[in-house]
Coordinates of N, CA and C and ligand atoms in Angstrom, one line a residue:
M1 N 136.2 67.4 7.8 CA 136.0 68.2 8.4 C 135.8 67.0 9.5
V2 N 134.6 67.6 10.8 CA 134.0 66.4 12.2 C 133.3 66.9 12.3
R3 N 132.1 66.1 11.7 CA 130.5 66.3 12.4 C 129.5 65.7 13.5
I4 N 129.0 65.7 14.3 CA 128.5 65.5 15.5 C 126.8 65.5 15.0
G5 N 126.6 63.4 15.3 CA 124.7 63.4 15.8 C 124.8 62.8 16.5
H6 N 123.4 62.8 16.5 CA 122.7 62.8 17.9 C 121.3 61.9 17.2
G7 N 120.9 60.2 18.1 CA 120.0 59.7 18.1 C 119.4 59.4 19.1
Y8 N 118.0 58.8 19.1 CA 116.9 58.4 20.0 C 115.9 57.3 19.4
D9 N 115.8 56.1 20.1 CA 114.9 55.0 20.1 C 114.0 55.2 21.1
V10 N 113.4 54.9 21.0 CA 112.1 53.6 21.8 C 111.4 52.7 21.5
H11 N 111.5 51.8 22.4 CA 110.5 50.3 22.0 C 109.9 50.2 23.5
R12 N 108.6 49.1 22.6 CA 107.6 49.3 23.8 C 108.2 47.4 24.1
L13 N 107.8 47.5 25.1 CA 108.4 46.0 26.2 C 107.1 45.0 25.5
V14 N 107.1 44.0 24.9 CA 106.0 43.0 25.1 C 106.4 41.9 25.0
Q15 N 105.6 40.3 25.5 CA 105.7 38.7 25.8 C 105.6 38.5 24.7
G16 N 106.2 37.4 24.8 CA 106.8 36.8 23.0 C 107.3 37.4 22.4
R17 N 108.9 37.8 22.9 CA 109.7 38.6 21.7 C 111.3 38.1 22.5
D18 N 111.8 37.8 22.2 CA 113.1 37.6 22.7 C 114.3 39.3 22.8
L19 N 114.7 39.4 23.3 CA 114.9 40.9 24.1 C 116.4 41.1 23.5
I20 N 116.6 41.3 22.3 CA 118.0 42.4 22.0 C 118.1 43.3 22.5
I21 N 119.6 43.6 22.1 CA 120.1 45.0 22.3 C 121.5 44.9 22.6
G22 N 122.3 45.8 21.4 CA 123.2 45.8 21.2 C 123.9 44.1 20.3
G23 N 123.4 44.1 19.6 CA 122.9 42.8 18.9 C 123.5 41.5 20.0
V24 N 123.4 41.5 21.4 CA 123.1 40.5 22.2 C 122.2 40.1 22.9
K25 N 121.7 38.5 22.8 CA 120.6 38.5 23.2 C 120.4 38.1 24.9
I26 N 119.5 39.0 25.2 CA 119.1 39.2 27.2 C 118.8 38.2 27.1
E27 N 118.7 37.0 28.3 CA 117.6 36.5 29.4 C 117.1 37.8 30.0
N28 N 115.5 37.6 29.5 CA 114.3 38.3 30.2 C 112.8 37.4 30.3
N29 N 113.1 36.7 30.7 CA 111.5 36.4 30.7 C 110.9 36.3 29.4
N30 N 111.3 35.7 28.7 CA 110.1 35.5 27.3 C 109.7 37.8 27.2
I31 N 110.7 38.4 27.7 CA 109.9 39.6 27.4 C 111.1 40.6 27.1
G32 N 110.1 41.1 25.5 CA 110.9 41.7 24.5 C 110.5 42.3 23.6
L33 N 111.8 43.2 23.4 CA 111.2 44.4 22.4 C 110.0 44.8 21.2
L34 N 109.1 44.9 21.6 CA 107.9 45.1 20.0 C 108.2 45.5 18.4
G35 N 109.3 45.1 17.5 CA 109.0 46.1 16.6 C 108.9 45.7 14.9
H36 N 109.2 45.9 14.0 CA 108.7 45.3 12.3 C 110.6 44.4 12.6
S37 N 111.9 45.4 12.9 CA 112.8 44.3 12.5 C 113.2 44.1 14.5
D38 N 114.1 43.2 14.4 CA 115.0 42.8 16.0 C 114.5 43.4 17.4
A39 N 113.9 44.9 17.4 CA 113.4 45.7 17.6 C 114.9 47.1 18.6
D40 N 115.4 46.4 18.1 CA 117.5 47.2 18.7 C 117.7 47.8 19.0
V41 N 116.8 48.5 20.2 CA 117.1 50.0 20.2 C 118.0 50.6 20.5
L42 N 119.1 50.0 20.9 CA 120.9 50.8 20.8 C 120.8 50.7 19.7
L43 N 120.6 50.0 18.3 CA 121.6 49.8 17.3 C 120.6 50.7 16.6
H44 N 119.6 51.2 16.3 CA 118.7 51.8 16.4 C 119.1 53.3 16.6
A45 N 119.6 53.3 17.9 CA 119.7 55.4 18.1 C 120.8 55.1 17.3
I46 N 122.1 54.1 17.2 CA 123.2 54.4 17.4 C 123.6 54.9 16.2
S47 N 121.9 54.2 15.2 CA 122.6 54.1 13.4 C 121.6 55.6 13.0
D48 N 121.4 56.2 14.0 CA 120.0 57.3 13.5 C 121.1 58.1 14.1
S49 N 122.1 58.2 14.6 CA 123.4 59.5 15.6 C 123.6 59.8 14.0
L50 N 124.5 58.0 13.4 CA 125.7 58.2 12.0 C 124.3 58.8 11.7
L51 N 123.5 58.5 11.1 CA 122.9 59.0 9.6 C 122.4 60.6 10.4
G52 N 122.4 61.2 10.9 CA 122.2 62.3 11.8 C 123.9 63.7 11.1
A53 N 124.7 62.4 11.7 CA 125.7 63.1 11.7 C 125.9 63.9 10.4
A54 N 125.9 62.7 9.5 CA 126.4 62.9 7.8 C 125.2 63.5 7.0
A55 N 124.1 63.9 8.0 CA 122.8 64.3 7.3 C 121.9 63.6 6.5
L56 N 121.8 62.5 7.2 CA 121.0 61.4 5.2 C 119.8 61.3 6.2
G57 N 119.1 61.7 7.2 CA 118.0 61.3 7.4 C 118.0 60.5 8.6
D58 N 117.2 59.4 8.2 CA 116.5 58.6 9.7 C 116.6 57.1 9.1
I59 N 116.8 56.0 9.8 CA 116.5 54.6 9.3 C 115.9 54.9 9.2
G60 N 114.1 55.4 9.2 CA 112.6 55.1 9.0 C 113.2 54.9 7.8
K61 N 113.5 56.4 6.9 CA 113.9 56.8 5.4 C 114.4 55.5 4.3
H62 N 115.3 54.9 5.3 CA 116.1 53.9 4.7 C 115.6 52.8 4.5
F63 N 115.1 52.5 5.8 CA 114.7 50.9 5.7 C 113.4 51.1 6.9
P64 N 112.0 50.8 5.7 CA 111.2 51.4 5.9 C 110.5 50.4 6.7
D65 N 109.9 50.4 8.0 CA 108.9 48.9 7.9 C 108.3 48.8 7.9
T66 N 108.0 49.4 6.5 CA 105.9 48.9 5.2 C 107.0 48.4 4.1
D67 N 108.6 47.1 4.4 CA 109.2 47.7 3.5 C 109.2 45.7 3.8
D68 N 108.7 44.4 3.3 CA 108.9 43.1 4.7 C 109.9 43.0 4.6
K69 N 111.2 43.2 3.9 CA 112.6 43.0 3.4 C 113.1 42.9 5.0
Y70 N 112.6 44.1 5.4 CA 113.6 44.4 6.1 C 112.7 43.8 7.8
K71 N 111.3 42.5 8.0 CA 110.6 42.2 9.2 C 111.6 41.2 9.7
N72 N 111.4 41.1 11.0 CA 112.8 40.7 11.6 C 114.1 40.8 11.3
A73 N 114.6 42.2 10.6 CA 115.4 42.3 9.8 C 116.4 42.1 11.1
D74 N 118.1 41.6 11.1 CA 118.7 41.9 12.1 C 119.4 43.7 12.0
S75 N 119.9 44.3 12.7 CA 120.2 45.0 12.8 C 121.8 45.5 13.0
I76 N 121.9 45.0 13.4 CA 123.7 44.9 12.9 C 123.5 44.9 11.8
M77 N 122.9 44.3 10.7 CA 123.4 44.3 9.1 C 122.7 46.1 8.8
L78 N 121.5 46.1 9.3 CA 121.3 47.3 9.3 C 121.8 48.5 9.5
L79 N 122.7 48.1 10.9 CA 123.8 48.9 11.1 C 125.3 49.1 9.6
K80 N 124.9 47.9 9.7 CA 126.5 48.1 8.8 C 125.8 48.7 7.1
E81 N 125.4 48.9 7.1 CA 124.7 49.4 5.5 C 124.9 50.8 5.8
V82 N 124.4 51.5 7.2 CA 124.9 53.0 7.5 C 126.4 53.0 7.5
V83 N 126.9 52.6 7.4 CA 128.5 52.8 8.1 C 128.9 53.0 6.4
K84 N 128.7 51.7 5.6 CA 128.3 51.7 4.5 C 128.3 53.3 3.2
M85 N 126.8 53.4 3.7 CA 126.8 54.9 3.3 C 127.4 56.2 3.9
I86 N 127.6 56.2 5.2 CA 128.5 57.5 5.7 C 130.0 57.4 4.8
N87 N 130.4 55.8 4.9 CA 132.3 56.0 4.3 C 131.9 56.6 2.9
D88 N 130.3 56.0 2.2 CA 129.9 56.7 0.6 C 130.2 58.4 0.8
K89 N 130.1 59.0 1.3 CA 129.9 60.1 1.6 C 131.3 60.5 1.8
G90 N 132.4 60.0 2.2 CA 133.7 60.4 2.4 C 133.8 60.2 4.3
Y91 N 133.1 59.8 5.1 CA 133.4 60.0 6.5 C 133.6 58.7 7.2
D92 N 134.7 58.4 8.1 CA 134.6 57.6 9.2 C 134.4 57.9 9.8
V93 N 133.6 57.0 10.8 CA 133.4 57.3 12.0 C 134.4 57.5 13.3
N94 N 133.7 58.4 13.9 CA 135.6 58.5 15.1 C 135.3 57.7 16.3
N95 N 134.0 58.0 16.7 CA 133.6 57.4 18.7 C 131.7 58.0 18.6
I96 N 131.4 56.9 19.3 CA 129.8 57.1 19.9 C 130.0 56.7 21.4
D97 N 129.0 57.4 21.9 CA 128.8 57.3 23.3 C 127.2 56.9 23.3
A98 N 126.9 55.7 23.6 CA 125.6 55.7 23.7 C 125.0 55.4 25.1
T99 N 124.0 55.3 25.6 CA 123.2 55.0 27.2 C 121.9 54.8 26.8
V100 N 121.7 53.8 27.2 CA 120.2 52.6 27.1 C 119.4 52.6 28.7
I101 N 118.5 53.3 28.4 CA 117.8 53.3 29.5 C 116.8 52.0 30.0
A102 N 116.3 51.2 30.9 CA 115.6 50.4 31.3 C 115.5 50.0 32.5
Q103 N 114.6 50.0 33.2 CA 113.9 49.6 34.5 C 114.8 47.8 34.8
K104 N 115.1 47.3 33.9 CA 115.7 46.0 33.8 C 115.6 45.5 32.6
P105 N 115.9 44.1 32.6 CA 117.1 43.1 33.4 C 118.4 44.7 33.5
K106 N 118.8 43.8 34.4 CA 120.1 44.6 34.4 C 121.6 44.0 33.4
L107 N 121.9 45.6 33.1 CA 122.7 44.9 31.2 C 123.9 44.8 31.6
A108 N 124.6 45.3 32.7 CA 126.2 45.4 32.6 C 126.3 44.4 32.3
P109 N 126.2 43.3 32.3 CA 127.1 42.1 32.4 C 127.4 41.4 30.7
Y110 N 126.2 42.6 30.5 CA 126.3 42.1 28.5 C 127.1 44.3 28.0
I111 N 127.2 44.4 28.5 CA 127.4 45.7 28.1 C 129.3 45.1 27.0
D112 N 129.8 44.7 27.6 CA 130.6 44.5 26.8 C 130.7 44.0 25.7
K113 N 130.0 43.1 25.2 CA 130.4 42.0 24.0 C 129.2 43.4 23.7
M114 N 128.5 43.7 23.8 CA 127.4 45.1 22.9 C 128.8 45.6 21.9
R115 N 130.2 46.0 23.3 CA 130.4 46.8 22.6 C 131.1 46.6 21.5
E116 N 131.5 45.1 21.8 CA 132.3 44.2 20.6 C 132.1 43.8 19.1
N117 N 130.3 44.1 20.1 CA 129.9 43.2 18.9 C 129.3 44.5 17.9
I118 N 129.6 46.0 18.3 CA 128.9 47.3 17.5 C 130.4 47.8 17.4
A119 N 131.6 47.6 17.9 CA 133.2 48.3 17.0 C 132.6 47.4 15.8
S120 N 132.9 46.1 16.4 CA 133.1 45.0 14.4 C 131.9 45.6 13.4
A121 N 130.9 46.3 13.9 CA 130.2 46.4 12.9 C 130.6 48.5 12.4
L122 N 130.9 48.6 13.2 CA 131.0 50.0 12.4 C 133.1 50.1 12.2
N123 N 133.7 48.6 12.2 CA 135.0 49.0 11.8 C 135.8 49.8 12.3
I124 N 135.9 49.9 13.8 CA 136.2 50.2 14.8 C 137.1 50.2 15.8
D125 N 137.9 50.9 16.7 CA 138.7 49.5 17.9 C 137.4 49.6 19.0
I126 N 137.4 48.6 20.3 CA 136.3 48.7 20.6 C 136.8 50.0 22.1
S127 N 137.6 50.5 21.5 CA 138.0 51.6 22.7 C 137.4 52.9 22.1
R128 N 136.6 52.7 20.9 CA 136.0 53.9 20.6 C 135.2 54.3 20.8
V129 N 134.2 52.7 21.4 CA 132.8 52.7 21.8 C 132.3 52.5 23.4
S130 N 131.7 53.8 23.1 CA 131.0 53.8 24.7 C 129.1 53.3 24.8
V131 N 128.6 52.2 25.8 CA 127.9 52.1 26.0 C 127.3 52.1 27.5
K132 N 126.5 52.8 28.2 CA 126.1 52.9 29.1 C 125.0 52.7 29.6
A133 N 124.5 52.5 31.1 CA 122.9 51.9 31.5 C 122.6 52.2 32.1
T134 N 121.5 53.2 31.9 CA 120.8 53.7 33.6 C 119.0 53.6 33.6
T135 N 119.0 53.2 35.0 CA 117.5 53.5 34.8 C 117.0 54.9 34.6
E136 N 115.7 54.6 34.8 CA 114.9 56.0 35.0 C 114.0 56.4 36.6
E137 N 114.6 55.4 37.8 CA 114.3 55.4 39.3 C 112.9 55.2 38.9
R138 N 112.4 54.5 38.3 CA 110.6 53.6 38.4 C 109.8 55.3 38.1
L139 N 110.0 55.9 37.3 CA 110.1 57.4 36.4 C 109.8 56.8 35.1
G140 N 108.3 57.4 34.9 CA 107.8 57.9 33.1 C 108.2 56.0 33.1
F141 N 107.8 55.9 30.9 CA 107.6 55.1 30.3 C 109.0 53.7 30.4
T142 N 110.1 53.8 31.0 CA 110.9 53.2 30.7 C 110.9 52.6 32.6
G143 N 110.8 53.6 33.0 CA 110.7 53.2 34.8 C 109.3 52.0 34.9
N144 N 108.3 52.8 34.0 CA 107.3 52.0 34.7 C 107.1 50.2 33.9
E145 N 108.4 49.9 33.2 CA 109.0 48.4 32.4 C 107.9 48.9 30.9
E146 N 106.7 50.0 31.2 CA 106.6 49.8 29.2 C 107.6 50.1 28.3
G147 N 108.5 50.4 28.2 CA 109.5 50.4 27.0 C 111.0 50.8 27.1
I148 N 112.1 50.6 26.6 CA 112.8 50.6 27.0 C 114.3 52.2 25.4
S149 N 114.6 52.5 26.5 CA 115.2 53.7 24.8 C 116.5 54.3 24.9
A150 N 117.0 54.3 24.2 CA 118.7 54.5 23.8 C 118.9 56.4 23.2
H151 N 119.8 56.7 23.6 CA 120.1 57.6 23.3 C 122.2 57.6 23.0
C152 N 122.4 58.1 21.5 CA 123.3 58.1 21.1 C 123.7 59.3 20.7
V153 N 124.9 59.4 21.0 CA 126.6 60.7 19.8 C 127.2 60.4 19.5
S154 N 127.6 60.3 18.1 CA 128.6 60.0 17.3 C 129.3 61.2 16.8
I155 N 130.5 61.2 16.4 CA 131.6 62.1 15.9 C 131.9 61.0 14.8
I156 N 131.4 61.5 13.1 CA 132.4 61.0 12.1 C 133.3 62.4 11.9
E157 N 134.2 61.8 11.0 CA 135.1 62.3 10.5 C 135.6 61.6 8.6
Ligands
ZN1 ZN1 114.4 51.1 16.9

């Protein structure tokens, strides 16, 4: 059976944090995303889309931010755990398509490295991993640089 899933995530931008998106540390003048884990907004959206495709809830349910085990957690490790849950249900990841919404910095130079990290965590060829980046034309909380959001859809079968 082919199943589709959708994931959405947002994190607030603050001073004094590393900016980590798609498992890549991005130079951004010490302004990064705030969260209990490493706050990797892209990997969280991908994880939620995969859990959604299998109707397994969301990452908040599986990796609660009240659990110290997940403090500053590497979201690549969380994504790998999600893939294991999907596999245990009898599914493999077919492909994912994600969009990161950030006014700045420019993410284009980092996209291929993000795709590599994600393909490796998902155990699929990089040709099955699409990552795009856009701004929201200075509108709303992403446009104001208050935060960064990410959407993802995925197919599992
Ligand atoms: Zn998140």
